[in-house]
Amino acid sequence: MFLLMKKLLGIIVVSLLLSGNAYAECIKGDCINGKGTLNTYGYTYVGEFKDGKVHGQGTLKYPNGEEYVGGYKNGKRHGLGTFNKANGDIYVGEFKDSMRHGKGTYTYANGDIYVGEYSNNKKNGQGTHTFIDGVTKYIGEFKDGKSHGYGEYMYENGDTYVGDFKNDYRHGQGTYTFKNFKKKIGEWEKGEFVKGETIEGFTPSQMKQIEKTIEEVKSNKDVTEKIQKVGE
């Protein structure tokens, strides 16, 4: 509760500071109409002003080490900007009314990366979320920060799912293809296959032969005969 109140207080202070409604000291330049440096409660803004409000290009440094560099409009983050968060996350992209809104790239401290559309500070629209392993990936529609709509999910083990999602679950019509090419085609509900058709894939021995053949192809060997034997 204390941390939440502290965060809310910080948001209020920043809002008042940037809109020109809080006590702040202009320590350099013109903080009314021009370029200047404003300081208050540990927050420091360096950039452009209009009618006493932060407006134009500028940099805001927070007491906790966070930093925003980019555009402002009437005291709010607006247009292109970069926000470096205290936890190591970095967002580079568009803002509107101080929220992530438009196209952007969010790099998480753990190595995950999201590239796509935002609305009201959340992932909304088309986007790609690539996880830390660099292989696991979701490409498709998002709603309120979750995979929602039509998309494709590629798993670390080589499996893939193409179809409908709802609230981060496989939900609706879709096809799950296993690494051995086995398929489950039909209806999904909260991540579970509930109705449809199952097509069997290759056996483990056949998969080994396929993998071996692929490696030989990469080595530019003549494998025409072996390819014809796969699946026999």
PDB file of C-alpha atoms in Angstrom:
ATOM      1  CA  MET A   1       0.000   0.000   0.000  1.00  0.00           C
ATOM      2  CA  PHE A   2       2.846   2.397   0.868  1.00  0.00           C
ATOM      3  CA  LEU A   3       4.579   1.754  -2.468  1.00  0.00           C
ATOM      4  CA  LEU A   4       1.311   2.334  -4.337  1.00  0.00           C
ATOM      5  CA  MET A   5       0.700   5.646  -2.528  1.00  0.00           C
ATOM      6  CA  LYS A   6       4.287   6.693  -3.228  1.00  0.00           C
ATOM      7  CA  LYS A   7       3.872   5.917  -6.926  1.00  0.00           C
ATOM      8  CA  LEU A   8       0.580   7.835  -7.124  1.00  0.00           C
ATOM      9  CA  LEU A   9       2.162  10.810  -5.358  1.00  0.00           C
ATOM     10  CA  GLY A  10       4.995  10.765  -7.869  1.00  0.00           C
ATOM     11  CA  ILE A  11       2.532  10.786 -10.780  1.00  0.00           C
ATOM     12  CA  ILE A  12       0.655  13.724  -9.260  1.00  0.00           C
ATOM     13  CA  VAL A  13       3.857  15.716  -8.678  1.00  0.00           C
ATOM     14  CA  VAL A  14       5.058  15.136 -12.245  1.00  0.00           C
ATOM     15  CA  SER A  15       1.658  16.084 -13.692  1.00  0.00           C
ATOM     16  CA  LEU A  16       1.564  19.321 -11.744  1.00  0.00           C
ATOM     17  CA  LEU A  17       5.185  20.092 -12.552  1.00  0.00           C
ATOM     18  CA  LEU A  18       4.837  19.651 -16.296  1.00  0.00           C
ATOM     19  CA  SER A  19       1.550  21.542 -16.514  1.00  0.00           C
ATOM     20  CA  GLY A  20       2.986  24.508 -14.644  1.00  0.00           C
ATOM     21  CA  ASN A  21       0.673  24.112 -11.629  1.00  0.00           C
ATOM     22  CA  ALA A  22       3.257  23.211  -8.975  1.00  0.00           C
ATOM     23  CA  TYR A  23       6.034  25.170  -7.307  1.00  0.00           C
ATOM     24  CA  ALA A  24       9.225  24.647  -9.252  1.00  0.00           C
ATOM     25  CA  GLU A  25      12.446  26.559  -9.656  1.00  0.00           C
ATOM     26  CA  CYS A  26      13.594  27.606 -13.083  1.00  0.00           C
ATOM     27  CA  ILE A  27      17.333  27.297 -12.584  1.00  0.00           C
ATOM     28  CA  LYS A  28      18.383  28.093 -16.136  1.00  0.00           C
ATOM     29  CA  GLY A  29      17.000  29.701 -19.285  1.00  0.00           C
ATOM     30  CA  ASP A  30      13.395  30.593 -20.123  1.00  0.00           C
ATOM     31  CA  CYS A  31      10.802  28.326 -18.500  1.00  0.00           C
ATOM     32  CA  ILE A  32       7.859  30.311 -19.882  1.00  0.00           C
ATOM     33  CA  ASN A  33       8.375  30.479 -23.626  1.00  0.00           C
ATOM     34  CA  GLY A  34      11.689  29.054 -24.731  1.00  0.00           C
ATOM     35  CA  LYS A  35      14.263  26.579 -23.477  1.00  0.00           C
ATOM     36  CA  GLY A  36      15.073  26.109 -19.823  1.00  0.00           C
ATOM     37  CA  THR A  37      15.775  23.870 -16.855  1.00  0.00           C
ATOM     38  CA  LEU A  38      13.120  23.258 -14.203  1.00  0.00           C
ATOM     39  CA  ASN A  39      13.741  21.545 -10.881  1.00  0.00           C
ATOM     40  CA  THR A  40      11.389  20.428  -8.087  1.00  0.00           C
ATOM     41  CA  TYR A  41      11.139  17.589  -5.549  1.00  0.00           C
ATOM     42  CA  GLY A  42      14.069  15.813  -7.180  1.00  0.00           C
ATOM     43  CA  TYR A  43      12.585  15.947 -10.691  1.00  0.00           C
ATOM     44  CA  THR A  44      14.593  17.809 -13.320  1.00  0.00           C
ATOM     45  CA  TYR A  45      13.281  18.844 -16.715  1.00  0.00           C
ATOM     46  CA  VAL A  46      15.485  20.273 -19.438  1.00  0.00           C
ATOM     47  CA  GLY A  47      13.833  21.370 -22.658  1.00  0.00           C
ATOM     48  CA  GLU A  48      11.245  23.538 -24.334  1.00  0.00           C
ATOM     49  CA  PHE A  49       8.360  25.487 -22.799  1.00  0.00           C
ATOM     50  CA  LYS A  50       5.248  27.236 -24.093  1.00  0.00           C
ATOM     51  CA  ASP A  51       2.968  29.453 -21.996  1.00  0.00           C
ATOM     52  CA  GLY A  52       4.633  28.167 -18.827  1.00  0.00           C
ATOM     53  CA  LYS A  53       4.044  24.511 -19.684  1.00  0.00           C
ATOM     54  CA  VAL A  54       6.416  21.825 -20.881  1.00  0.00           C
ATOM     55  CA  HIS A  55       5.865  21.774 -24.636  1.00  0.00           C
ATOM     56  CA  GLY A  56       8.167  20.545 -27.405  1.00  0.00           C
ATOM     57  CA  GLN A  57      11.308  18.452 -27.007  1.00  0.00           C
ATOM     58  CA  GLY A  58      12.765  17.763 -23.595  1.00  0.00           C
ATOM     59  CA  THR A  59      14.266  15.419 -21.023  1.00  0.00           C
ATOM     60  CA  LEU A  60      12.722  14.611 -17.651  1.00  0.00           C
ATOM     61  CA  LYS A  61      14.801  12.857 -14.989  1.00  0.00           C
ATOM     62  CA  TYR A  62      13.046  11.202 -12.045  1.00  0.00           C
ATOM     63  CA  PRO A  63      14.367  10.805  -8.472  1.00  0.00           C
ATOM     64  CA  ASN A  64      14.335   6.990  -8.852  1.00  0.00           C
ATOM     65  CA  GLY A  65      16.628   7.115 -11.899  1.00  0.00           C
ATOM     66  CA  GLU A  66      13.968   6.880 -14.591  1.00  0.00           C
ATOM     67  CA  GLU A  67      14.302   9.141 -17.609  1.00  0.00           C
ATOM     68  CA  TYR A  68      12.100  10.262 -20.482  1.00  0.00           C
ATOM     69  CA  VAL A  69      13.541  11.874 -23.594  1.00  0.00           C
ATOM     70  CA  GLY A  70      11.186  13.041 -26.323  1.00  0.00           C
ATOM     71  CA  GLY A  71       8.186  15.134 -27.237  1.00  0.00           C
ATOM     72  CA  TYR A  72       5.722  16.951 -24.997  1.00  0.00           C
ATOM     73  CA  LYS A  73       2.421  18.680 -25.638  1.00  0.00           C
ATOM     74  CA  ASN A  74       0.750  20.884 -23.017  1.00  0.00           C
ATOM     75  CA  GLY A  75       2.683  19.240 -20.195  1.00  0.00           C
ATOM     76  CA  LYS A  76       2.182  15.628 -21.313  1.00  0.00           C
ATOM     77  CA  ARG A  77       4.371  13.136 -23.145  1.00  0.00           C
ATOM     78  CA  HIS A  78       3.317  13.315 -26.778  1.00  0.00           C
ATOM     79  CA  GLY A  79       4.820  12.118 -30.050  1.00  0.00           C
ATOM     80  CA  LEU A  80       8.044  10.150 -30.306  1.00  0.00           C
ATOM     81  CA  GLY A  81      10.019   9.441 -27.166  1.00  0.00           C
ATOM     82  CA  THR A  82      12.175   7.060 -25.144  1.00  0.00           C
ATOM     83  CA  PHE A  83      11.311   6.055 -21.583  1.00  0.00           C
ATOM     84  CA  ASN A  84      13.966   4.289 -19.499  1.00  0.00           C
ATOM     85  CA  LYS A  85      12.338   2.691 -16.450  1.00  0.00           C
ATOM     86  CA  ALA A  86      13.993   2.055 -13.111  1.00  0.00           C
ATOM     87  CA  ASN A  87      13.539  -1.723 -13.447  1.00  0.00           C
ATOM     88  CA  GLY A  88      15.556  -1.793 -16.701  1.00  0.00           C
ATOM     89  CA  ASP A  89      12.632  -1.809 -19.155  1.00  0.00           C
ATOM     90  CA  ILE A  90      12.925   0.541 -22.151  1.00  0.00           C
ATOM     91  CA  TYR A  91      10.148   1.824 -24.396  1.00  0.00           C
ATOM     92  CA  VAL A  92      10.892   3.616 -27.660  1.00  0.00           C
ATOM     93  CA  GLY A  93       7.931   4.838 -29.663  1.00  0.00           C
ATOM     94  CA  GLU A  94       4.854   7.010 -29.758  1.00  0.00           C
ATOM     95  CA  PHE A  95       3.033   8.650 -26.840  1.00  0.00           C
ATOM     96  CA  LYS A  96      -0.271  10.438 -26.414  1.00  0.00           C
ATOM     97  CA  ASP A  97      -1.477  12.108 -23.196  1.00  0.00           C
ATOM     98  CA  SER A  98       1.614  10.676 -21.414  1.00  0.00           C
ATOM     99  CA  MET A  99       0.640   7.096 -22.335  1.00  0.00           C
ATOM    100  CA  ARG A 100       2.133   4.651 -24.824  1.00  0.00           C
ATOM    101  CA  HIS A 101      -0.091   5.124 -27.841  1.00  0.00           C
ATOM    102  CA  GLY A 102       0.715   4.258 -31.455  1.00  0.00           C
ATOM    103  CA  LYS A 103       3.668   2.198 -32.652  1.00  0.00           C
ATOM    104  CA  GLY A 104       6.581   1.325 -30.425  1.00  0.00           C
ATOM    105  CA  THR A 105       9.193  -1.126 -29.193  1.00  0.00           C
ATOM    106  CA  TYR A 106       9.225  -2.283 -25.578  1.00  0.00           C
ATOM    107  CA  THR A 107      12.375  -4.066 -24.421  1.00  0.00           C
ATOM    108  CA  TYR A 108      11.914  -5.834 -21.094  1.00  0.00           C
ATOM    109  CA  ALA A 109      14.715  -6.137 -18.554  1.00  0.00           C
ATOM    110  CA  ASN A 110      14.487  -9.946 -18.818  1.00  0.00           C
ATOM    111  CA  GLY A 111      15.242  -9.842 -22.573  1.00  0.00           C
ATOM    112  CA  ASP A 112      11.727 -10.099 -24.006  1.00  0.00           C
ATOM    113  CA  ILE A 113      10.899  -7.657 -26.824  1.00  0.00           C
ATOM    114  CA  TYR A 114       7.530  -6.401 -28.055  1.00  0.00           C
ATOM    115  CA  VAL A 115       7.248  -4.528 -31.348  1.00  0.00           C
ATOM    116  CA  GLY A 116       3.843  -3.272 -32.386  1.00  0.00           C
ATOM    117  CA  GLU A 117       0.858  -1.112 -31.619  1.00  0.00           C
ATOM    118  CA  TYR A 118      -0.240   0.464 -28.342  1.00  0.00           C
ATOM    119  CA  SER A 119      -3.389   2.162 -27.131  1.00  0.00           C
ATOM    120  CA  ASN A 120      -3.937   3.698 -23.692  1.00  0.00           C
ATOM    121  CA  ASN A 121      -0.590   2.402 -22.405  1.00  0.00           C
ATOM    122  CA  LYS A 122      -1.329  -1.235 -23.308  1.00  0.00           C
ATOM    123  CA  LYS A 123      -0.560  -3.532 -26.229  1.00  0.00           C
ATOM    124  CA  ASN A 124      -3.548  -3.130 -28.545  1.00  0.00           C
ATOM    125  CA  GLY A 125      -3.633  -4.033 -32.236  1.00  0.00           C
ATOM    126  CA  GLN A 126      -1.010  -5.859 -34.272  1.00  0.00           C
ATOM    127  CA  GLY A 127       2.301  -6.795 -32.710  1.00  0.00           C
ATOM    128  CA  THR A 128       5.081  -9.308 -32.191  1.00  0.00           C
ATOM    129  CA  HIS A 129       6.253 -10.450 -28.768  1.00  0.00           C
ATOM    130  CA  THR A 130       9.563 -12.305 -28.862  1.00  0.00           C
ATOM    131  CA  PHE A 131      10.601 -14.034 -25.659  1.00  0.00           C
ATOM    132  CA  ILE A 132      14.069 -14.132 -24.133  1.00  0.00           C
ATOM    133  CA  ASP A 133      15.049 -17.430 -25.818  1.00  0.00           C
ATOM    134  CA  GLY A 134      14.678 -15.751 -29.219  1.00  0.00           C
ATOM    135  CA  VAL A 135      12.594 -18.672 -30.507  1.00  0.00           C
ATOM    136  CA  THR A 136       9.305 -18.500 -28.600  1.00  0.00           C
ATOM    137  CA  LYS A 137       7.248 -15.836 -30.320  1.00  0.00           C
ATOM    138  CA  TYR A 138       3.689 -14.572 -30.729  1.00  0.00           C
ATOM    139  CA  ILE A 139       2.715 -12.674 -33.877  1.00  0.00           C
ATOM    140  CA  GLY A 140      -0.805 -11.332 -34.135  1.00  0.00           C
ATOM    141  CA  GLU A 141      -3.503  -9.306 -32.466  1.00  0.00           C
ATOM    142  CA  PHE A 142      -3.466  -7.929 -28.928  1.00  0.00           C
ATOM    143  CA  LYS A 143      -6.150  -6.466 -26.690  1.00  0.00           C
ATOM    144  CA  ASP A 144      -5.468  -4.751 -23.360  1.00  0.00           C
ATOM    145  CA  GLY A 145      -1.973  -6.242 -23.185  1.00  0.00           C
ATOM    146  CA  LYS A 146      -2.958  -9.841 -23.980  1.00  0.00           C
ATOM    147  CA  SER A 147      -2.903 -11.986 -27.113  1.00  0.00           C
ATOM    148  CA  HIS A 148      -6.465 -11.670 -28.323  1.00  0.00           C
ATOM    149  CA  GLY A 149      -7.797 -12.251 -31.834  1.00  0.00           C
ATOM    150  CA  TYR A 150      -5.991 -14.011 -34.651  1.00  0.00           C
ATOM    151  CA  GLY A 151      -2.334 -14.899 -34.341  1.00  0.00           C
ATOM    152  CA  GLU A 152       0.515 -17.375 -34.543  1.00  0.00           C
ATOM    153  CA  TYR A 153       2.447 -18.714 -31.567  1.00  0.00           C
ATOM    154  CA  MET A 154       5.811 -20.423 -32.095  1.00  0.00           C
ATOM    155  CA  TYR A 155       7.058 -22.501 -29.174  1.00  0.00           C
ATOM    156  CA  GLU A 156      10.634 -23.199 -28.122  1.00  0.00           C
ATOM    157  CA  ASN A 157      10.253 -26.937 -28.800  1.00  0.00           C
ATOM    158  CA  GLY A 158       9.287 -26.369 -32.455  1.00  0.00           C
ATOM    159  CA  ASP A 159       5.490 -26.626 -32.077  1.00  0.00           C
ATOM    160  CA  THR A 160       3.278 -23.906 -33.602  1.00  0.00           C
ATOM    161  CA  TYR A 161      -0.311 -22.769 -33.181  1.00  0.00           C
ATOM    162  CA  VAL A 162      -2.153 -20.669 -35.749  1.00  0.00           C
ATOM    163  CA  GLY A 163      -5.658 -19.439 -35.024  1.00  0.00           C
ATOM    164  CA  ASP A 164      -7.809 -17.593 -32.523  1.00  0.00           C
ATOM    165  CA  PHE A 165      -6.737 -16.343 -29.103  1.00  0.00           C
ATOM    166  CA  LYS A 166      -8.634 -14.885 -26.162  1.00  0.00           C
ATOM    167  CA  ASN A 167      -7.046 -13.400 -23.038  1.00  0.00           C
ATOM    168  CA  ASP A 168      -3.693 -15.129 -23.728  1.00  0.00           C
ATOM    169  CA  TYR A 169      -5.349 -18.539 -24.295  1.00  0.00           C
ATOM    170  CA  ARG A 170      -5.802 -20.559 -27.472  1.00  0.00           C
ATOM    171  CA  HIS A 171      -9.535 -20.021 -27.829  1.00  0.00           C
ATOM    172  CA  GLY A 172     -11.729 -20.475 -30.906  1.00  0.00           C
ATOM    173  CA  GLN A 173     -10.746 -22.073 -34.203  1.00  0.00           C
ATOM    174  CA  GLY A 174      -7.120 -23.010 -34.713  1.00  0.00           C
ATOM    175  CA  THR A 175      -4.482 -25.507 -35.776  1.00  0.00           C
ATOM    176  CA  TYR A 176      -1.759 -26.791 -33.465  1.00  0.00           C
ATOM    177  CA  THR A 177       1.153 -28.378 -35.324  1.00  0.00           C
ATOM    178  CA  PHE A 178       3.633 -30.441 -33.332  1.00  0.00           C
ATOM    179  CA  LYS A 179       7.305 -30.705 -34.194  1.00  0.00           C
ATOM    180  CA  ASN A 180       6.687 -34.181 -35.671  1.00  0.00           C
ATOM    181  CA  PHE A 181       3.965 -32.634 -37.929  1.00  0.00           C
ATOM    182  CA  LYS A 182       1.083 -34.100 -35.941  1.00  0.00           C
ATOM    183  CA  LYS A 183      -1.848 -31.671 -36.123  1.00  0.00           C
ATOM    184  CA  LYS A 184      -4.853 -30.835 -34.002  1.00  0.00           C
ATOM    185  CA  ILE A 185      -7.361 -28.877 -36.073  1.00  0.00           C
ATOM    186  CA  GLY A 186     -10.569 -27.536 -34.626  1.00  0.00           C
ATOM    187  CA  GLU A 187     -12.032 -25.764 -31.633  1.00  0.00           C
ATOM    188  CA  TRP A 188     -10.069 -24.634 -28.580  1.00  0.00           C
ATOM    189  CA  GLU A 189     -11.264 -23.376 -25.222  1.00  0.00           C
ATOM    190  CA  LYS A 190      -8.989 -21.702 -22.665  1.00  0.00           C
ATOM    191  CA  GLY A 191      -5.949 -23.427 -24.134  1.00  0.00           C
ATOM    192  CA  GLU A 192      -7.494 -26.899 -24.386  1.00  0.00           C
ATOM    193  CA  PHE A 193      -8.432 -28.779 -27.559  1.00  0.00           C
ATOM    194  CA  VAL A 194     -12.150 -29.587 -27.213  1.00  0.00           C
ATOM    195  CA  LYS A 195     -13.389 -30.610 -30.660  1.00  0.00           C
ATOM    196  CA  GLY A 196     -12.005 -31.314 -34.103  1.00  0.00           C
ATOM    197  CA  GLU A 197      -9.655 -33.528 -36.082  1.00  0.00           C
ATOM    198  CA  THR A 198      -6.289 -35.034 -35.138  1.00  0.00           C
ATOM    199  CA  ILE A 199      -3.824 -35.929 -37.875  1.00  0.00           C
ATOM    200  CA  GLU A 200      -0.967 -38.161 -36.823  1.00  0.00           C
ATOM    201  CA  GLY A 201       2.591 -37.137 -37.606  1.00  0.00           C
ATOM    202  CA  PHE A 202       5.859 -38.971 -38.143  1.00  0.00           C
ATOM    203  CA  THR A 203       7.232 -41.574 -35.753  1.00  0.00           C
ATOM    204  CA  PRO A 204      10.393 -40.785 -33.732  1.00  0.00           C
ATOM    205  CA  SER A 205      12.516 -42.902 -36.092  1.00  0.00           C
ATOM    206  CA  GLN A 206      11.098 -41.100 -39.119  1.00  0.00           C
ATOM    207  CA  MET A 207      11.777 -37.743 -37.455  1.00  0.00           C
ATOM    208  CA  LYS A 208      15.393 -38.739 -36.873  1.00  0.00           C
ATOM    209  CA  GLN A 209      15.712 -39.638 -40.538  1.00  0.00           C
ATOM    210  CA  ILE A 210      14.165 -36.333 -41.551  1.00  0.00           C
ATOM    211  CA  GLU A 211      16.490 -34.366 -39.271  1.00  0.00           C
ATOM    212  CA  LYS A 212      19.485 -36.270 -40.592  1.00  0.00           C
ATOM    213  CA  THR A 213      18.415 -35.609 -44.161  1.00  0.00           C
ATOM    214  CA  ILE A 214      17.990 -31.898 -43.455  1.00  0.00           C
ATOM    215  CA  GLU A 215      21.507 -31.736 -42.039  1.00  0.00           C
ATOM    216  CA  GLU A 216      22.864 -33.479 -45.107  1.00  0.00           C
ATOM    217  CA  VAL A 217      21.017 -31.057 -47.370  1.00  0.00           C
ATOM    218  CA  LYS A 218      22.635 -28.207 -45.499  1.00  0.00           C
ATOM    219  CA  SER A 219      25.974 -29.889 -46.180  1.00  0.00           C
ATOM    220  CA  ASN A 220      25.175 -29.879 -49.935  1.00  0.00           C
ATOM    221  CA  LYS A 221      25.139 -33.663 -50.224  1.00  0.00           C
ATOM    222  CA  ASP A 222      23.165 -35.567 -52.842  1.00  0.00           C
ATOM    223  CA  VAL A 223      20.158 -36.766 -50.818  1.00  0.00           C
ATOM    224  CA  THR A 224      17.484 -37.171 -53.494  1.00  0.00           C
ATOM    225  CA  GLU A 225      17.165 -40.890 -52.909  1.00  0.00           C
ATOM    226  CA  LYS A 226      16.982 -40.485 -49.133  1.00  0.00           C
ATOM    227  CA  ILE A 227      14.276 -37.812 -49.368  1.00  0.00           C
ATOM    228  CA  GLN A 228      12.132 -40.220 -51.404  1.00  0.00           C
ATOM    229  CA  LYS A 229      12.480 -42.861 -48.679  1.00  0.00           C
ATOM    230  CA  VAL A 230      11.340 -40.575 -45.868  1.00  0.00           C
ATOM    231  CA  GLY A 231       7.964 -41.695 -44.567  1.00  0.00           C
ATOM    232  CA  GLU A 232       8.119 -45.172 -46.107  1.00  0.00           C
TER     233      GLU A 232
END
